Short mmCIF file of C-alpha atoms in Angstrom, two decimals:
data_model
loop_
_atom_site.label_atom_id
_atom_site.label_comp_id
_atom_site.label_asym_id
_atom_site.label_seq_id
_atom_site.Cartn_x
_atom_site.Cartn_y
_atom_site.Cartn_z
CA MET A 47 -47.52 49.65 2.05
CA GLU A 48 -47.92 46.02 1.96
CA ASP A 49 -48.76 45.55 -1.13
CA ASN A 50 -45.65 47.48 -2.54
CA ILE A 51 -44.02 44.92 -0.28
CA ARG A 52 -45.49 41.96 -1.66
CA GLU A 53 -44.42 43.36 -5.38
CA THR A 54 -41.10 44.40 -4.18
CA THR A 55 -40.96 40.46 -2.87
CA SER A 56 -42.67 38.96 -5.88
CA LYS A 57 -40.24 41.11 -8.50
CA ILE A 58 -36.78 39.52 -6.32
CA GLY A 59 -38.14 36.07 -6.60
CA ASN A 60 -38.62 36.37 -10.17
CA TRP A 61 -35.11 38.10 -10.73
CA MET A 62 -33.77 35.08 -8.69
CA ARG A 63 -35.78 32.68 -10.63
CA ASP A 64 -34.76 34.32 -14.06
CA SER A 65 -31.27 35.68 -13.66
CA ILE A 66 -28.53 33.11 -15.02
CA LEU A 67 -25.92 35.10 -12.75
CA PHE A 68 -27.92 33.99 -9.56
CA LYS A 69 -28.41 30.66 -10.54
CA SER A 70 -24.57 30.04 -11.46
CA MET A 71 -23.72 31.52 -8.73
CA ALA A 72 -26.13 29.17 -6.19
CA ILE A 73 -25.01 26.04 -8.11
CA GLY A 74 -21.45 26.89 -7.10
CA PHE A 75 -22.26 27.50 -3.60
CA LEU A 76 -24.10 24.51 -3.49
CA VAL A 77 -20.93 23.05 -5.07
CA LEU A 78 -19.23 23.87 -2.48
CA ILE A 79 -21.09 23.20 0.09
CA LEU A 80 -21.41 19.44 -1.11
CA LEU A 81 -17.47 19.04 -0.60
CA ILE A 82 -18.26 18.83 3.14
CA PRO A 83 -19.90 15.57 2.60
CA ILE A 84 -17.79 14.35 0.09
CA ALA A 85 -14.50 15.18 2.21
CA MET A 86 -16.31 13.45 5.26
CA ILE A 87 -16.32 10.03 3.08
CA HIS A 88 -12.76 10.46 1.98
CA ASN A 89 -11.75 10.75 6.06
CA LEU A 90 -14.28 7.52 6.35
CA ILE A 91 -12.62 5.45 3.83
CA TRP A 92 -8.92 6.22 5.75
CA GLU A 93 -10.14 5.50 9.15
CA ARG A 94 -11.65 1.84 7.32
CA GLN A 95 -8.20 1.28 5.92
CA VAL A 96 -6.63 2.49 9.29
CA ARG A 97 -8.92 -0.45 10.78
CA ALA A 98 -8.33 -2.78 8.52
CA GLN A 99 -4.50 -2.69 9.40
CA GLU A 100 -5.23 -2.67 12.93
CA ALA A 101 -6.89 -6.13 11.89
CA ILE A 102 -3.96 -7.31 9.93
CA GLN A 103 -1.74 -6.10 13.11
CA GLU A 104 -3.72 -8.56 15.53
CA VAL A 105 -3.93 -11.42 13.55
CA SER A 106 0.06 -11.00 12.91
CA ALA A 107 0.88 -10.68 16.90
CA PHE A 108 0.34 -14.17 16.93
CA TRP A 109 0.94 -15.63 13.88
CA GLY A 110 3.89 -13.42 12.89
CA GLY A 111 4.23 -10.00 11.07
CA PRO A 112 6.68 -9.19 8.31
CA GLN A 113 9.77 -11.44 8.43
CA THR A 114 13.41 -10.69 7.22
CA ILE A 115 15.88 -13.16 7.42
CA THR A 116 19.65 -11.92 8.37
CA GLY A 117 22.23 -13.72 8.33
CA PRO A 118 23.71 -16.17 9.43
CA VAL A 119 26.49 -13.98 10.87
CA LEU A 120 29.71 -14.82 12.86
CA THR A 121 30.98 -12.87 15.83
CA VAL A 122 34.43 -13.34 17.32
CA PRO A 123 34.93 -11.65 20.66
CA TYR A 124 38.62 -10.34 21.05
CA LEU A 125 40.89 -8.30 23.41
CA GLU A 126 41.70 -5.01 22.92
CA TRP A 127 44.60 -3.97 25.42
CA VAL A 128 44.96 0.09 26.52
CA GLU A 129 46.96 1.57 28.81
CA LEU A 130 44.75 3.78 31.86
CA ASN A 131 46.72 5.03 34.65
CA ASN A 132 50.02 3.42 33.82
CA GLU A 133 48.22 0.29 33.92
CA ARG A 134 47.38 -2.12 31.25
CA SER A 135 43.93 -3.33 31.06
CA SER A 136 41.79 -5.22 28.10
CA ILE A 137 38.51 -4.28 26.76
CA GLN A 138 36.64 -7.16 24.95
CA ARG A 139 35.87 -5.90 21.51
CA MET A 140 33.70 -7.72 18.89
CA ALA A 141 34.56 -8.73 15.12
CA PHE A 142 32.11 -9.68 12.56
CA PHE A 143 32.40 -12.31 9.57
CA LEU A 144 30.09 -12.91 6.95
CA PRO A 145 30.08 -16.43 4.82
CA GLN A 146 31.65 -17.16 1.49
CA GLN A 147 28.55 -18.54 -0.08
CA LEU A 148 24.83 -18.04 1.11
CA GLN A 149 22.03 -20.38 -0.63
CA VAL A 150 18.34 -19.89 0.55
CA LYS A 151 15.61 -22.41 -0.96
CA GLY A 152 12.56 -21.65 0.41
CA ASP A 153 8.69 -22.33 0.01
CA ALA A 154 6.00 -20.25 1.33
CA GLY A 155 2.78 -21.76 1.47
CA HIS A 156 -0.32 -18.67 1.71
CA GLN A 157 -3.32 -18.90 3.83
CA ILE A 158 -6.15 -16.42 4.21
CA ARG A 159 -7.45 -15.42 8.08
CA LYS A 160 -10.94 -13.44 8.76
CA ARG A 161 -10.69 -10.87 11.07
CA GLY A 162 -14.08 -9.29 11.27
CA ILE A 163 -14.73 -8.45 7.42
CA TYR A 164 -11.18 -8.12 6.44
CA ASP A 165 -9.08 -10.54 4.77
CA VAL A 166 -5.31 -11.32 6.59
CA ILE A 167 -3.18 -12.73 4.31
CA LEU A 168 -0.77 -15.15 6.04
CA TYR A 169 2.08 -17.40 4.83
CA GLN A 170 4.22 -20.24 6.39
CA SER A 171 7.61 -20.41 5.07
CA GLU A 172 10.11 -23.46 4.99
CA LEU A 173 13.60 -22.07 4.66
CA ASN A 174 17.24 -24.01 4.28
CA LEU A 175 19.65 -21.86 4.54
CA THR A 176 23.43 -23.36 3.43
CA GLY A 177 26.66 -22.15 2.69
CA THR A 178 30.44 -22.21 4.04
CA PHE A 179 32.52 -19.57 6.19
CA GLU A 180 36.29 -19.19 6.34
CA LYS A 181 38.25 -19.05 8.96
CA PRO A 182 37.76 -15.32 10.16
CA ASN A 183 41.55 -13.59 9.35
CA PHE A 184 41.84 -11.48 12.04
CA SER A 185 45.35 -10.25 10.24
CA ALA A 186 43.22 -8.32 7.99
CA LEU A 187 41.54 -6.57 10.68
CA HIS A 188 45.14 -5.76 11.86
CA ILE A 189 44.33 -7.64 15.16
CA ASN A 190 46.70 -10.33 16.89
CA ALA A 191 45.70 -14.15 16.82
CA GLU A 192 46.57 -14.54 20.43
CA ASN A 193 43.79 -11.73 21.54
CA VAL A 194 41.38 -13.94 20.04
CA LEU A 195 38.61 -15.70 22.32
CA TRP A 196 37.97 -18.58 19.82
CA ASP A 197 35.88 -20.42 22.08
CA GLN A 198 33.52 -17.97 22.48
CA ALA A 199 32.62 -17.86 18.73
CA ARG A 200 29.14 -17.23 17.96
CA LEU A 201 26.51 -18.08 14.86
CA SER A 202 23.95 -15.65 14.77
CA VAL A 203 20.71 -15.46 12.63
CA GLY A 204 18.65 -12.33 12.81
CA ILE A 205 15.06 -12.81 12.63
CA THR A 206 12.62 -9.46 12.97
CA GLY A 207 9.69 -11.46 14.30
CA MET A 208 10.43 -13.89 17.15
CA GLU A 209 7.09 -14.88 17.34
CA GLY A 210 6.52 -16.40 13.90
CA ILE A 211 9.36 -18.73 15.04
CA LYS A 212 7.34 -22.74 14.34
CA ASN A 213 9.60 -25.14 14.95
CA MET A 214 13.09 -26.12 17.35
CA ILE A 215 15.92 -24.95 15.02
CA ASN A 216 18.76 -27.57 15.09
CA PHE A 217 21.60 -26.62 12.43
CA ASP A 218 23.95 -28.28 11.12
CA TRP A 219 27.62 -26.85 11.60
CA ASN A 220 30.97 -28.74 9.62
CA GLY A 221 29.27 -32.32 10.49
CA THR A 222 27.93 -31.50 14.05
CA GLU A 223 24.43 -30.77 15.43
CA PHE A 224 23.51 -27.53 17.75
CA ARG A 225 20.49 -26.44 18.80
CA MET A 226 19.56 -22.72 18.86
CA GLU A 227 19.20 -20.46 21.83
CA PRO A 228 17.19 -17.14 21.90
CA GLY A 229 19.22 -14.00 21.64
CA THR A 230 21.91 -12.58 18.76
CA ALA A 231 25.54 -12.05 19.79
CA SER A 232 25.19 -8.23 18.98
CA ALA A 233 22.19 -6.49 19.67
CA GLU A 234 23.43 -3.56 17.79
CA LEU A 235 23.85 -5.39 14.72
CA LEU A 236 20.59 -8.07 14.90
CA PRO A 237 18.03 -6.67 17.29
CA SER A 238 15.65 -9.84 17.60
CA GLY A 239 17.13 -13.64 16.13
CA VAL A 240 18.81 -16.50 17.25
CA SER A 241 22.58 -17.87 18.13
CA ARG A 242 24.56 -20.85 19.49
CA GLU A 243 28.62 -20.66 19.65
CA VAL A 244 30.18 -22.88 17.13
CA PRO A 245 34.21 -24.47 17.58
CA LEU A 246 36.57 -22.84 15.59
CA SER A 247 39.49 -24.54 16.37
CA GLY A 248 41.89 -26.78 14.63
CA ASP A 249 43.33 -26.64 11.22
CA LYS A 250 40.06 -26.53 9.29
CA THR A 251 40.07 -23.37 6.70
CA SER A 252 36.69 -23.62 6.27
CA PHE A 253 33.50 -24.36 8.31
CA THR A 254 29.73 -25.47 6.53
CA PHE A 255 26.12 -24.69 7.86
CA SER A 256 22.40 -25.81 7.39
CA ILE A 257 20.13 -24.26 8.54
CA PRO A 258 16.76 -25.09 8.47
CA LEU A 259 13.64 -22.46 9.24
CA ARG A 260 9.66 -22.93 9.96
CA ILE A 261 8.77 -19.24 10.01
CA ASN A 262 5.10 -17.73 9.83
CA GLY A 263 4.72 -14.25 9.04
CA SER A 264 2.55 -11.75 7.36
CA GLN A 265 2.66 -9.21 4.34
CA SER A 266 6.09 -9.62 3.25
CA LEU A 267 9.45 -11.89 3.65
CA ARG A 268 12.64 -10.66 2.73
CA PHE A 269 16.64 -11.32 3.25
CA GLU A 270 19.89 -9.61 4.14
CA PRO A 271 22.41 -10.76 1.12
CA VAL A 272 25.22 -11.17 3.58
CA GLY A 273 27.12 -14.02 1.59
CA GLN A 274 30.23 -12.98 -0.58
CA GLU A 275 27.68 -14.52 -3.00
CA THR A 276 24.35 -14.34 -2.35
CA ALA A 277 21.40 -17.06 -3.84
CA VAL A 278 17.78 -17.19 -3.19
CA ASP A 279 15.05 -19.53 -4.58
CA LEU A 280 11.78 -18.68 -3.34
CA LYS A 281 8.49 -20.06 -4.78
CA SER A 282 4.93 -19.82 -3.16
CA ASP A 283 1.10 -20.71 -3.83
CA TRP A 284 -0.02 -17.20 -3.85
CA PRO A 285 -0.36 -15.61 -7.62
CA SER A 286 -0.31 -11.75 -6.82
CA PRO A 287 3.65 -11.04 -5.46
CA SER A 288 5.04 -7.46 -5.65
CA PHE A 289 8.95 -7.72 -5.70
CA GLU A 290 10.43 -5.62 -3.60
CA GLY A 291 13.52 -4.08 -1.98
CA SER A 292 17.60 -3.37 -3.15
CA PHE A 293 17.35 -6.27 -5.98
CA PRO A 294 14.93 -7.68 -8.48
CA PRO A 295 14.63 -11.29 -9.28
CA GLU A 296 16.11 -12.75 -12.05
CA PRO A 297 14.43 -14.72 -13.15
CA ARG A 298 10.95 -14.88 -11.78
CA GLU A 299 7.77 -16.61 -13.04
CA ILE A 300 4.16 -15.58 -11.95
CA GLY A 301 1.00 -17.54 -12.94
CA PRO A 302 -2.50 -18.11 -11.40
CA ASP A 303 -0.93 -21.27 -9.47
CA GLY A 304 1.74 -18.77 -7.80
CA PHE A 305 5.06 -17.88 -8.25
CA SER A 306 8.69 -18.82 -8.33
CA ALA A 307 11.72 -16.17 -7.99
CA HIS A 308 15.55 -15.99 -7.96
CA TRP A 309 18.01 -13.57 -6.81
CA GLN A 310 21.58 -13.75 -7.52
CA VAL A 311 23.79 -10.63 -5.53
CA PHE A 312 27.49 -10.16 -4.81
CA ASN A 313 29.30 -8.67 -2.15
CA LEU A 314 29.96 -5.91 -4.68
CA ASN A 315 26.43 -4.66 -5.25
CA ARG A 316 25.88 -3.85 -0.72
CA PRO A 317 27.26 -1.17 0.86
CA TYR A 318 29.06 -3.23 3.73
CA PRO A 319 32.55 -5.36 4.09
CA GLN A 320 32.82 -9.12 4.43
CA SER A 321 34.57 -8.36 8.01
CA TRP A 322 34.72 -5.55 10.09
CA THR A 323 35.12 -4.83 14.20
CA GLY A 324 32.94 -2.80 16.63
CA ASN A 325 29.57 -0.70 15.16
CA GLN A 326 31.69 0.31 11.54
CA PHE A 327 28.56 -0.37 9.36
CA GLN A 328 24.94 -1.81 9.64
CA LEU A 329 23.05 -4.03 7.22
CA GLY A 330 20.18 -2.94 5.09
CA SER A 331 20.19 -4.17 1.95
CA SER A 332 17.51 -6.85 2.19
CA PHE A 333 15.30 -7.86 -0.59
CA GLY A 334 12.16 -9.92 -0.89
CA VAL A 335 8.57 -10.53 -1.97
CA ARG A 336 5.41 -8.47 -0.61
CA LEU A 337 1.93 -10.63 -1.36
CA ILE A 338 -0.80 -8.32 -2.00
CA GLN A 339 -4.34 -8.41 -2.43
CA PRO A 340 -4.56 -8.09 -6.23
CA VAL A 341 -7.75 -5.76 -5.40
CA ASP A 342 -7.59 -3.10 -2.92
CA GLU A 343 -10.98 -2.04 -2.13
CA TYR A 344 -10.06 0.78 -0.31
CA ALA A 345 -7.74 2.46 -2.92
CA LYS A 346 -10.05 2.47 -5.44
CA ASN A 347 -12.50 3.71 -2.84
CA GLU A 348 -10.59 6.58 -2.15
CA ARG A 349 -9.52 7.39 -6.00
CA SER A 350 -13.01 7.00 -6.67
CA ALA A 351 -14.04 9.51 -4.09
CA LYS A 352 -12.00 11.86 -5.68
CA TYR A 353 -13.84 11.94 -9.34
CA GLY A 354 -16.79 13.34 -6.23
CA ILE A 355 -16.60 17.15 -6.93
CA LEU A 356 -16.25 15.94 -11.03
CA ILE A 357 -19.36 13.95 -11.02
CA VAL A 358 -21.09 16.65 -8.96
CA GLY A 359 -19.94 19.77 -11.43
CA LEU A 360 -20.81 17.22 -14.66
CA THR A 361 -24.74 16.44 -13.22
CA PHE A 362 -25.04 20.50 -12.17
CA LEU A 363 -24.20 21.45 -15.21
CA ILE A 364 -26.92 19.26 -17.16
CA TYR A 365 -29.74 20.42 -14.69
CA PHE A 366 -28.32 23.85 -15.54
CA PHE A 367 -28.67 23.46 -19.76
CA PHE A 368 -32.22 21.56 -19.56
CA GLU A 369 -33.39 24.58 -16.84
CA THR A 370 -32.51 27.55 -19.00
CA LEU A 371 -32.71 25.92 -22.35
CA ARG A 372 -35.98 24.40 -21.91
CA LYS A 373 -37.60 27.03 -20.09
CA PHE A 374 -38.21 25.73 -16.90
CA HIS A 375 -37.00 26.09 -13.01
CA ILE A 376 -35.23 24.07 -10.90
CA HIS A 377 -35.44 25.45 -6.94
CA PRO A 378 -31.45 25.75 -5.32
CA PHE A 379 -33.45 23.02 -2.56
CA GLN A 380 -33.87 20.87 -5.31
CA TYR A 381 -30.21 20.74 -6.78
CA LEU A 382 -29.01 20.00 -2.78
CA LEU A 383 -30.97 16.94 -2.71
CA ILE A 384 -29.58 15.90 -6.00
CA GLY A 385 -25.76 16.44 -4.92
CA LEU A 386 -26.68 14.60 -1.82
CA ALA A 387 -27.95 11.63 -3.54
CA LEU A 388 -24.42 12.32 -5.40
CA SER A 389 -22.45 12.16 -2.48
CA ILE A 390 -23.83 9.18 -0.63
CA PHE A 391 -22.93 7.29 -3.26
CA TYR A 392 -19.65 7.32 -2.44
CA LEU A 393 -20.84 5.60 0.98
CA LEU A 394 -23.05 2.96 -0.46
CA LEU A 395 -20.09 2.17 -2.85
CA LEU A 396 -17.85 2.02 0.34
CA SER A 397 -20.18 0.21 2.19
CA LEU A 398 -21.05 -2.52 -0.22
CA SER A 399 -17.54 -3.05 -1.54
CA GLU A 400 -16.17 -4.17 2.07
CA GLN A 401 -19.09 -7.01 1.26
CA LEU A 402 -18.98 -8.05 -2.56
CA GLY A 403 -15.87 -6.29 -3.88
CA PHE A 404 -15.57 -3.14 -5.57
CA ASN A 405 -16.65 -3.88 -9.02
CA LEU A 406 -20.05 -5.34 -7.89
CA ALA A 407 -20.59 -2.36 -5.54
CA TYR A 408 -19.98 0.24 -8.30
CA LEU A 409 -22.43 -1.16 -10.41
CA ILE A 410 -25.03 -1.68 -7.86
CA GLY A 411 -24.70 1.79 -6.25
CA SER A 412 -24.53 3.64 -9.60
CA VAL A 413 -27.74 1.80 -10.70
CA ALA A 414 -29.32 2.89 -7.77
CA THR A 415 -28.17 6.27 -7.77
CA ILE A 416 -28.94 7.23 -11.30
CA GLY A 417 -32.45 5.31 -10.32
CA LEU A 418 -33.28 7.66 -7.65
CA ILE A 419 -31.78 10.69 -9.16
CA SER A 420 -33.96 9.70 -12.57
CA LEU A 421 -37.58 9.22 -10.56
CA TYR A 422 -37.20 12.40 -8.76
CA SER A 423 -36.28 14.41 -11.72
CA SER A 424 -39.27 12.79 -14.13
CA SER A 425 -41.12 14.91 -11.33
CA ILE A 426 -39.35 17.77 -12.27
CA PHE A 427 -39.06 17.78 -15.76
CA LYS A 428 -42.46 15.81 -16.16
CA ASN A 429 -41.03 14.84 -19.69
CA GLY A 430 -40.05 11.53 -20.55
CA ILE A 431 -37.63 12.77 -23.16
CA MET A 432 -35.57 14.93 -20.75
CA THR A 433 -35.69 12.16 -17.97
CA LEU A 434 -34.05 9.54 -19.93
CA GLN A 435 -31.59 11.82 -21.76
CA LEU A 436 -30.52 12.94 -17.85
CA THR A 437 -30.32 9.08 -17.70
CA LEU A 438 -28.09 8.35 -20.39
CA LEU A 439 -25.89 11.32 -19.48
CA LEU A 440 -25.37 9.90 -15.83
CA ALA A 441 -24.69 6.68 -16.86
CA LEU A 442 -21.95 8.04 -19.37
CA ILE A 443 -20.26 9.71 -16.82
CA TYR A 444 -20.41 6.95 -14.23
CA GLY A 445 -19.19 4.65 -16.63
CA PHE A 446 -16.21 6.53 -17.46
CA VAL A 447 -15.38 7.42 -14.00
CA PHE A 448 -15.08 3.62 -13.44
CA VAL A 449 -13.12 2.74 -17.13
CA VAL A 450 -10.49 5.72 -15.20
CA LEU A 451 -10.46 3.76 -11.93
CA GLN A 452 -9.44 0.60 -14.04
CA LEU A 453 -7.18 2.07 -16.02
CA GLU A 454 -4.47 2.69 -13.48
CA ASP A 455 -1.11 3.60 -15.56
CA PHE A 456 -3.34 5.54 -17.86
CA ALA A 457 -6.01 6.98 -15.81
CA LEU A 458 -4.30 10.64 -16.28
CA LEU A 459 -4.59 10.47 -19.66
CA ALA A 460 -8.00 8.83 -19.74
CA GLY A 461 -9.72 11.41 -17.48
CA SER A 462 -8.22 14.68 -19.55
CA ILE A 463 -9.04 13.57 -22.90
CA GLY A 464 -12.92 12.48 -20.96
CA LEU A 465 -12.97 16.56 -19.30
CA PHE A 466 -11.31 17.91 -22.75
CA ALA A 467 -14.62 16.24 -24.87
CA ALA A 468 -16.99 17.31 -21.91
CA LEU A 469 -15.73 20.91 -22.43
CA ALA A 470 -15.89 20.03 -25.95
CA ALA A 471 -19.92 19.04 -26.17
CA VAL A 472 -20.96 21.64 -23.90
CA MET A 473 -19.06 24.57 -26.32
CA TYR A 474 -20.77 22.73 -29.10
CA TYR A 475 -24.56 22.89 -27.85
CA SER A 476 -24.27 25.93 -26.38
CA ARG A 477 -22.55 27.69 -29.58
CA ARG A 478 -25.69 29.57 -30.59
CA VAL A 479 -27.19 30.32 -27.14
CA ASP A 480 -27.79 34.09 -26.57
CA TRP A 481 -27.13 34.06 -23.31
CA TYR A 482 -27.87 37.95 -23.01
CA ASN A 483 -31.82 37.07 -24.53
CA LEU A 484 -32.40 33.42 -23.19
CA LYS A 485 -36.18 34.34 -23.44
CA GLY A 486 -36.15 35.49 -26.38
CA SER A 487 -33.50 32.64 -27.69
#
């Protein structure tokens, strides 16, 4: 009885060792199992990205976050008379007027602050807003001039990050100096910013202004084109800008020492007029620049991890061909160890890239992983030529993935061609294999 059991067990073991079908199913199952650690590494990359954003937010909390400068906007209250319970009473309304001309000249010098292992890009901008307002024309808004509260006119400038203001804002209004106060004339239109009452009385038909701003910020600096004609000239010593928003700069120059950009926007380019009353319109056509890291380590790590299943699959395919065509056997547990080494590569890549940069981390991680797998495989193959072949094939796979990661615009094309070439090579070298009679091949 015991002899029968041993014989049956031996037959099953031999079948499992020699069966191509079982071996293929086992390898496929292991590939699916290895998706679990790769998915865990994906989650870890996402977690590190979140921590990097938290570091940026913590530094921005005391320095200044992304800034959007809106204005200046001239707000003039007026009275609207209504009949209520047979009594005539007044309600105070707001009328908004935008400048005819708005010129912004600015310089945004950058700084790098560290928060733990993370670099945070900051800037300190020196801006000057100049231009002209025409005297508000209430007749165009169908409002009687006698109902206008001229002495309560207020000039407002919207600033998204008030913590970034680094100077007392003394501005010139038609030759007279005033000092801005916190808060805007309309929190609905400009949720945060500064403002000040300005005189509109007299026979003057236009008013000039000049508003110097010194504002700290991080990540981005944007402007709202409130002028009938808005011109913005901005320069910085940061060499990697990303222009964003509703309007691109023309012209622009980008070099290793920084960039300069010019925007020209007309009121016809935006969805709100030069004057209105109440909450008929909202501002929302801003444009500007984002100071970006030239190399996003986490984005490259995430893209690299997406190729994890491809590397595991191709490596297992190489072992499968060596095993079936060179007449030796690899245990599923050995496949599992090799797959885990391939998966840990991405954890090694993430941790090293935070300290050394992605390219150097990829080189160190791939050399370490290929070396570990090759040394382990040499004890399985017991054949120096096969070990060398495996090492060269792994180096080719990792090198191909690295090249694909560098080709942002052509990554899909290069990846498709590479996979097609790999499939063609497998079909070519296995074209004469008799898969039903491997022992006799």
